[in-house]
Short mmCIF file of C-alpha atoms and ligand atoms in Angstrom, two decimals:
data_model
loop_
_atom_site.label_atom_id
_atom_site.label_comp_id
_atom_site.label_asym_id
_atom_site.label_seq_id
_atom_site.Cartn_x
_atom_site.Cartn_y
_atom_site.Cartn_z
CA UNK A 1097 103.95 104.72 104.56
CA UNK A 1098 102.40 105.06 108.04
CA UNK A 1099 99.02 103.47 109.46
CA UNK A 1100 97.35 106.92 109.69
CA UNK A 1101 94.75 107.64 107.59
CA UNK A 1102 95.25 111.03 105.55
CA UNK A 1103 92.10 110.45 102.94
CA UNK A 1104 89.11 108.33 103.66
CA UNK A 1105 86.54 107.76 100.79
CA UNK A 1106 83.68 106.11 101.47
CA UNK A 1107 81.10 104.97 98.94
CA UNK A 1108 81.57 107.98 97.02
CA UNK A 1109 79.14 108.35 93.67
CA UNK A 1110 79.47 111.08 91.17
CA UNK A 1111 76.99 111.04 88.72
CA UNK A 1112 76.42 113.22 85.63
CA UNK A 1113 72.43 113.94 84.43
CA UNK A 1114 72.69 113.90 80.22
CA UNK A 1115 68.85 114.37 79.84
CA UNK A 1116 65.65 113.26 81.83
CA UNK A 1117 66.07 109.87 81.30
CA UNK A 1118 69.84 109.40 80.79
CA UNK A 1119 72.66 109.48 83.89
CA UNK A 1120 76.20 109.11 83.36
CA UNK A 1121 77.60 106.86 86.29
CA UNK A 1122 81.43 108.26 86.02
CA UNK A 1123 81.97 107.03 89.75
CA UNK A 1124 79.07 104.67 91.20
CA UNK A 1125 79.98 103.90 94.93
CA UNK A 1126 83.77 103.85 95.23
CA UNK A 1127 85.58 103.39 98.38
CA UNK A 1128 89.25 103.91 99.60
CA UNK A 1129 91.61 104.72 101.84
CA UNK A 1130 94.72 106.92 101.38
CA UNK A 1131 97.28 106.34 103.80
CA UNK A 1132 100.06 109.17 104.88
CA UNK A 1133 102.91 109.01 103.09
CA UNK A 1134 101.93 106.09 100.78
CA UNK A 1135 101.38 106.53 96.78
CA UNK A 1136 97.94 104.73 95.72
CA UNK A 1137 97.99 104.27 91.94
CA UNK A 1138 94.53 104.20 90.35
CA UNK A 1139 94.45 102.82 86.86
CA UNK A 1140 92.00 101.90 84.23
CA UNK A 1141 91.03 102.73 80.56
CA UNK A 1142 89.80 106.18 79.33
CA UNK A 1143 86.70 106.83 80.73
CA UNK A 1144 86.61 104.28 83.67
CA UNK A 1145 86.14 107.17 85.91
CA UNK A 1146 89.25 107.93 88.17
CA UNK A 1147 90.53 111.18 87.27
CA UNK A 1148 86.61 112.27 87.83
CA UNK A 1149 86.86 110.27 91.08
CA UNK A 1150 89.80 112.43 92.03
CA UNK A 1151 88.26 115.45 91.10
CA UNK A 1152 85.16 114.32 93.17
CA UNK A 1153 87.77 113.29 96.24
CA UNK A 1154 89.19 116.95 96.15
CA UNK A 1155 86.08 118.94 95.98
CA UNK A 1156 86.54 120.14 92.43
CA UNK A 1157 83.59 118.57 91.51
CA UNK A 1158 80.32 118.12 94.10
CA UNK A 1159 79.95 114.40 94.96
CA UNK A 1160 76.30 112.99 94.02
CA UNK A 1161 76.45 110.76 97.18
CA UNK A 1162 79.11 109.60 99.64
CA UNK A 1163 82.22 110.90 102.09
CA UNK A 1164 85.67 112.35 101.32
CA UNK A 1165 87.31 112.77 104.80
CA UNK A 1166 90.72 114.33 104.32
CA UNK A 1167 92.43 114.42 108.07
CA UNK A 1168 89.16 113.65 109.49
CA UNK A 1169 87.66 116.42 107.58
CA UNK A 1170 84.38 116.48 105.02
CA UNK A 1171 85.46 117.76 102.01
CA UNK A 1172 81.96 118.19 100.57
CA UNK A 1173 81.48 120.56 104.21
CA UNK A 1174 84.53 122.37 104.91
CA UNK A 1175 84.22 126.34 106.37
CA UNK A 1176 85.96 128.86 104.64
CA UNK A 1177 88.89 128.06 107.06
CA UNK A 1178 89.14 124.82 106.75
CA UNK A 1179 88.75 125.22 103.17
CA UNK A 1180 91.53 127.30 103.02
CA UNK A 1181 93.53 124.72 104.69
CA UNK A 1182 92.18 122.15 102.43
CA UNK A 1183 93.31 124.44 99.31
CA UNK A 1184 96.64 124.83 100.40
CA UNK A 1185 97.33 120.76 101.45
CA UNK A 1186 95.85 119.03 98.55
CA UNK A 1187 96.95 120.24 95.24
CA UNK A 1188 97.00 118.78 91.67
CA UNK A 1189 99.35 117.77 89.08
CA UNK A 1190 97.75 117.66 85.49
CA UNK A 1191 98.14 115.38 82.35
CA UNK A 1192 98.75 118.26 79.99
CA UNK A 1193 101.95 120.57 80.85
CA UNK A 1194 100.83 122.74 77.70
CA UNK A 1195 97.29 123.29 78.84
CA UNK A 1196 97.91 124.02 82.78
CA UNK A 1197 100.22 126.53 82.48
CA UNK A 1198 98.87 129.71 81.77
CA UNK A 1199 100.83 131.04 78.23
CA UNK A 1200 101.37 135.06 79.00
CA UNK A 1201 102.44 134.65 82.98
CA UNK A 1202 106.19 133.81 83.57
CA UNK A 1203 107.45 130.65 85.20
CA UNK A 1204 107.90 133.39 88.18
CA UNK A 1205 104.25 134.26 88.55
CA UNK A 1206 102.76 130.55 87.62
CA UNK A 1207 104.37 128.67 90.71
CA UNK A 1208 103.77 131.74 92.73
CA UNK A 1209 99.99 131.33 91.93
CA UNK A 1210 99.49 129.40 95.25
CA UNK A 1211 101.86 131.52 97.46
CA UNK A 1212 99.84 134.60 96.46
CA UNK A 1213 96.21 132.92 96.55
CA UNK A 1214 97.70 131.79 100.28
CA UNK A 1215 99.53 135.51 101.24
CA UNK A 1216 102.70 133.78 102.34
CA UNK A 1217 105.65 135.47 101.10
CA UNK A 1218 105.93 138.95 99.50
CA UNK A 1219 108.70 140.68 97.20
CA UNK A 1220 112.23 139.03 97.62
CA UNK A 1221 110.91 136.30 99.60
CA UNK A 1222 108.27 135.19 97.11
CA UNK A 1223 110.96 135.56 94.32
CA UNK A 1224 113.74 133.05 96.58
CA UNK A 1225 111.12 130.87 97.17
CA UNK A 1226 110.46 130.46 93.37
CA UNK A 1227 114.22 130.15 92.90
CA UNK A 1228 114.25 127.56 95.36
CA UNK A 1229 111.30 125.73 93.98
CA UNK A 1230 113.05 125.61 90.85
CA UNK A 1231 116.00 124.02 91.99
CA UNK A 1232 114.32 121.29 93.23
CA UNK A 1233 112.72 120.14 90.53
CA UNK A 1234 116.08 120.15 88.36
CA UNK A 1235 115.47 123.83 86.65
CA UNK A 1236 117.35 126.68 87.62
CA UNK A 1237 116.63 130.93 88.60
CA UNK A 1238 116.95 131.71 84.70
CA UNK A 1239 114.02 129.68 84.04
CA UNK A 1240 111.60 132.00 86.20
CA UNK A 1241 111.34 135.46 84.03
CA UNK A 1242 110.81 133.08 80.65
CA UNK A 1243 107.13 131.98 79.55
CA UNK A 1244 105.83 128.03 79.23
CA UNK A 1245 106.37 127.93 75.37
CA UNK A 1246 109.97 128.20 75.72
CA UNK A 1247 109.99 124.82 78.02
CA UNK A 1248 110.19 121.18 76.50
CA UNK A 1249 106.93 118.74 77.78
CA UNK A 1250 109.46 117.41 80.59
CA UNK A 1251 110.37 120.86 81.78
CA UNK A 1252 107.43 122.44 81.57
CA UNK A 1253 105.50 119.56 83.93
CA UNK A 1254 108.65 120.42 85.60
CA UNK A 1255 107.12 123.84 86.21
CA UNK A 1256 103.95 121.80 87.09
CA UNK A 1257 105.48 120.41 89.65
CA UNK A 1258 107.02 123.45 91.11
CA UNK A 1259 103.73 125.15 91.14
CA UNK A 1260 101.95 122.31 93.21
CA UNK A 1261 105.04 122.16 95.84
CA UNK A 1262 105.12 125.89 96.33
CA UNK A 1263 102.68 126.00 99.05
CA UNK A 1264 104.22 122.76 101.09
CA UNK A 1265 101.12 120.75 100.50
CA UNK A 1266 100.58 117.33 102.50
CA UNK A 1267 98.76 115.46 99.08
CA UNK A 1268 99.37 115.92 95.45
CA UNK A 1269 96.87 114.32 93.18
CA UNK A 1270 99.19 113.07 89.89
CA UNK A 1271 96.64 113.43 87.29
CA UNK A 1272 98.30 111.02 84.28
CA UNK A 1273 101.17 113.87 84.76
CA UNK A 1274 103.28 111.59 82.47
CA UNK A 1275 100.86 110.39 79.56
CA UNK A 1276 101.40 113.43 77.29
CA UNK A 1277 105.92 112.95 77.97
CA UNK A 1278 107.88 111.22 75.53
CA UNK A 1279 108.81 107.35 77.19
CA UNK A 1280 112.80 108.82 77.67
CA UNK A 1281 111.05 111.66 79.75
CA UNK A 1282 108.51 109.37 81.94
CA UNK A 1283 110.97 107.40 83.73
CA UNK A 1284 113.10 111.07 84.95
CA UNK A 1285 109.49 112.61 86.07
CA UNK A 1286 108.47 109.26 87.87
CA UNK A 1287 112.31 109.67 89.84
CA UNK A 1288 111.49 113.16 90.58
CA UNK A 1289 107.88 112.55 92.01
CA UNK A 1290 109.43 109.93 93.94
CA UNK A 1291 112.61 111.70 95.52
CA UNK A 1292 110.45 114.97 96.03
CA UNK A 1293 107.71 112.14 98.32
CA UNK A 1294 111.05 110.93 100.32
CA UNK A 1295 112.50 114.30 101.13
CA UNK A 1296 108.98 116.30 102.08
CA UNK A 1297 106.80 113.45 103.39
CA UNK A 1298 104.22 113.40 100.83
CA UNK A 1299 101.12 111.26 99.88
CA UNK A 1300 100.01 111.29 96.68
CA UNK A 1301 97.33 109.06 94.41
CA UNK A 1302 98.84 108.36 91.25
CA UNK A 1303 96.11 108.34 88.24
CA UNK A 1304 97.29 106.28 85.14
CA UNK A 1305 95.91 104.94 82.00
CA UNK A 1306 98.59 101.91 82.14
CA UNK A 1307 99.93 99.05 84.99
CA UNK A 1308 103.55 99.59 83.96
CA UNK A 1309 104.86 102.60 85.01
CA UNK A 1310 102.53 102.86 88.00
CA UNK A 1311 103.75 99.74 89.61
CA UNK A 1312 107.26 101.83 89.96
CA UNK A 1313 105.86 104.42 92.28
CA UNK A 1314 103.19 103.02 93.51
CA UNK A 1315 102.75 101.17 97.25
CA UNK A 1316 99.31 100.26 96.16
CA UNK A 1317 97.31 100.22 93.29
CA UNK A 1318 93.42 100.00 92.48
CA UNK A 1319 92.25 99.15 89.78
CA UNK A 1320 88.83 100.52 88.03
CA UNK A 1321 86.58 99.70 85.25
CA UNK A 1322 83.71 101.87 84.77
CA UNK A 1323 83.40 103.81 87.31
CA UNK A 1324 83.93 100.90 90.09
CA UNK A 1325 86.82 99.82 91.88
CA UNK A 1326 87.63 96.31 90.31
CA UNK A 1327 90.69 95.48 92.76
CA UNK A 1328 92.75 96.72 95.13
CA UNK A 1329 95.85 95.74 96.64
CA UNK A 1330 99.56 96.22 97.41
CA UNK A 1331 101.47 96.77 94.14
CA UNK A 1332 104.01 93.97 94.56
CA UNK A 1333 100.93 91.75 95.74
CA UNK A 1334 98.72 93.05 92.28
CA UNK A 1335 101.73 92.14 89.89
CA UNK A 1336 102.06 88.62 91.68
CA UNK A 1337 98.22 87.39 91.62
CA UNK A 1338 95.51 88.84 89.73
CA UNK A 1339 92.31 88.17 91.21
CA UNK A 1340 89.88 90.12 88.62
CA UNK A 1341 89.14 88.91 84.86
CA UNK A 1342 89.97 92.72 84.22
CA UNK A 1343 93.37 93.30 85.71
CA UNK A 1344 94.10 89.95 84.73
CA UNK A 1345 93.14 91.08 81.31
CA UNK A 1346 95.13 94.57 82.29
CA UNK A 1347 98.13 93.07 83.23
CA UNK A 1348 98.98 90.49 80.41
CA UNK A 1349 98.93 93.57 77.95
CA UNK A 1350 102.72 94.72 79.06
CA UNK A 1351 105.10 93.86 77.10
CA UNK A 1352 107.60 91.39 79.36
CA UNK A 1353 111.33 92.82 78.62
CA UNK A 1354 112.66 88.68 78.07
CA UNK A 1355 112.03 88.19 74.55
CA UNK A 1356 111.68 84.09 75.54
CA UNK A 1357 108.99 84.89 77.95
CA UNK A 1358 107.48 87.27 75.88
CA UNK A 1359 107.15 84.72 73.32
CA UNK A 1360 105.76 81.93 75.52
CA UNK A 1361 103.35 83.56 77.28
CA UNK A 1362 99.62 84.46 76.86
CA UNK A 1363 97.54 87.27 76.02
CA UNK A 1364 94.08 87.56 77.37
CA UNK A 1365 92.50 89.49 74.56
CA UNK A 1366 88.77 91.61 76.03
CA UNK A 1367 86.12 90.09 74.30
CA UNK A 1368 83.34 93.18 73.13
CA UNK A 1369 83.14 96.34 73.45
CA UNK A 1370 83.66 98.53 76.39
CA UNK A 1371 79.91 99.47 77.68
CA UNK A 1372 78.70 103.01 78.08
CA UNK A 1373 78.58 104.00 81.26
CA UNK A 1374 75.29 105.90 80.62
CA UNK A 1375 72.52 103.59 82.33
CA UNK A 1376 74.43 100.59 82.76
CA UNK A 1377 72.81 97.55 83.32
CA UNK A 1378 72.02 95.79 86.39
CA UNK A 1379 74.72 93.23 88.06
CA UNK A 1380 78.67 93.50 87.42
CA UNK A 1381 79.47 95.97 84.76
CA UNK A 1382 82.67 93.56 83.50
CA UNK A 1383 79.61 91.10 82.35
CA UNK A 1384 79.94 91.92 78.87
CA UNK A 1385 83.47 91.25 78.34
CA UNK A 1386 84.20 88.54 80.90
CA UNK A 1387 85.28 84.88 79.74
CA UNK A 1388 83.48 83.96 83.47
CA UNK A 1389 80.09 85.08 83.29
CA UNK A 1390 77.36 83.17 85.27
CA UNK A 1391 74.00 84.21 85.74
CA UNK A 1392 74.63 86.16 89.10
CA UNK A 1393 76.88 88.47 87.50
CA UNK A 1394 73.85 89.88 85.11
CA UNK A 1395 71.81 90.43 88.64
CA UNK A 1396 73.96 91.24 91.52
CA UNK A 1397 76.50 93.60 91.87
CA UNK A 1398 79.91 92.36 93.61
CA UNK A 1399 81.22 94.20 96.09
CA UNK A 1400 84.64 95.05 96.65
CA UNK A 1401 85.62 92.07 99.27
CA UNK A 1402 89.16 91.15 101.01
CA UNK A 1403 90.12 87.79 99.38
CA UNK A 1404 93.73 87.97 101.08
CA UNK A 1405 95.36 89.95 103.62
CA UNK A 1406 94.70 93.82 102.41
CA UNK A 1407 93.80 92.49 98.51
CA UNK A 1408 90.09 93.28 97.85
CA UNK A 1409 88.53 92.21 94.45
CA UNK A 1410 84.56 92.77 93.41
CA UNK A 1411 83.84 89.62 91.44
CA UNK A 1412 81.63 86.74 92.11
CA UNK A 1413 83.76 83.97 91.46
CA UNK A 1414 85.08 84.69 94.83
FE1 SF4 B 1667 83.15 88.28 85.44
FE2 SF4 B 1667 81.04 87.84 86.95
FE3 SF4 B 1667 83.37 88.45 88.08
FE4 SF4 B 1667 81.98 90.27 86.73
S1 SF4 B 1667 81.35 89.27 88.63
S2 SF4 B 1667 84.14 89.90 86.58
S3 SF4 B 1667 81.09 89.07 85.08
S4 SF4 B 1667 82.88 86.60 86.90
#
């Protein structure tokens, strides 16, 4: 991971209008920095907003308020140059291998979607290319004339894979690309994400549901809850000290793999229910489930603040 800045998101707000008097907050003033090369793992339950924040990040959806700066770049303002550029560097992985892949197109024509949408190879060259892409992601040339439904899950986000590579992108956003895979199939997809980062010089932010597989791939890891960023911080760092009632909460929910410790150690069960993001209240929007409520929490909002050396945490007890 280098010191230069690939993605810069600042304060970025995507809101949703459900009727005149009712706005869904998904993402309510987020902001991060992606470094080149570096995996960022975002994690949170359903609904706490970070596959819409990635969406937001990569222009598929227009931002309500805020920056995405990829190289320097506004996303929100590119020309149809730039955006062309932008199209071809920044590509997505999705949760679903069934639903992404488009059921009557070959293997051949799906990861040449990009290459044609871009014009850069034609004809036999197009064709190698496939064959090529194939091969790196652990499928082979027979694969390309067959259609998705002949693929396990694992193979076809295999295919997935292939599809976002083909056009040598700089940034991959892993949408949960491994919460619809059997648990045998995770851990091979994970390895492949990560030799595929080593050997082309990557970035990618890594969107998951759960803390455990993410802390294998990722360099740093923020944490959301309802459309907020909770915590941030490097993923060894995150796994050591827990600064936020919520990851704290997050965190003692995996299962240790030392039946002893396992056995010893303590749960921190979420008291209530997880608020609707649909006009939330005033003031932190953990209030209703944290053990650590005070009064300033039901009339301030924290801000995300550095506690320690690059870990930030939005809570008031710090
Ligand atoms: Fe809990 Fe208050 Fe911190 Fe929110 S700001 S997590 S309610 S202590």
């Amino acid at each position: 991971m280098s010191a230069e800045k690939l993605i810069e998101v600042k304060n970025l707000k995507k809101y949703f209008k459900i009727n005149s008097k009712s706005i869904l907050k998904a993402v309510d003033d987020v902001s991060f920095d992606i470094f080149k090369g570096e995996t960022l793992g975002l994690v949170g339950e359903s609904g706490c907003g970070k596959t819409t924040c990635g969406r937001t990040m990569l222009g598929v959806y227009n931002k309500t308020g805020g920056q995405v700066f990829f190289q320097g770049k506004d996303v929100h303002n590119l020309n149809k140059g730039e955006k062309k550029n932008f199209n071809k560097n920044a590509q997505i992985i999705f949760q679903d291998p069934y639903a992404s892949l488009n059921p009557r197109l070959t293997v051949l024509d799906i990861i040449a979607e990009g290459i044609d949408a871009q014009n850069l190879y034609k004809g036999k060259e197009r064709e190698e290319k496939v064959y090529e892409l194939l091969r790196l992601v652990g499928l082979n040339k027979e694969h390309a004339n067959r259609f998705p439904h002949e693929f396990s899950g694992g193979q076809r986000q295999r295919i997935g894979i292939a599809r976002a590579l083909a056009i040598e992108p700089k940034f991959i956003m892993c949408d949960e690309p491994i919460a619809a895979l059997d648990v045998s199939i995770q851990a091979q997809i994970v390895n492949l994400l990560i030799k595929l980062q080593r050997d082309y010089d990557l970035t990618y932010l890594f969107i998951a549901h759960d803390l455990s597989m993410v802390k294998h791939i990722s360099d740093r890891i923020g944490v959301m809850y309802l459309g907020t960023m909770v915590e941030l911080a490097e993923s060894n760092e995150l796994y050591k000290k827990q600064y936020h009632p919520y990851t704290q909460a997050l965190l003692s929910a995996i299962p240790i793999p030392d039946p002893k410790i396992e056995l010893a150690r303590q749960r921190i069960t979420l008291e209530g229910d997880v608020p609707s993001p649909i006009n939330p209240k005033p003031g932190c929007r953990f209030q209703g489930r944290c053990r650590y409520y005070k009064k300033v929490c039901g009339e301030e909002n924290p801000i995300l603040k550095e506690v320690s050396s690059g870990h930030y945490v939005a809570c008031h007890l710090y």
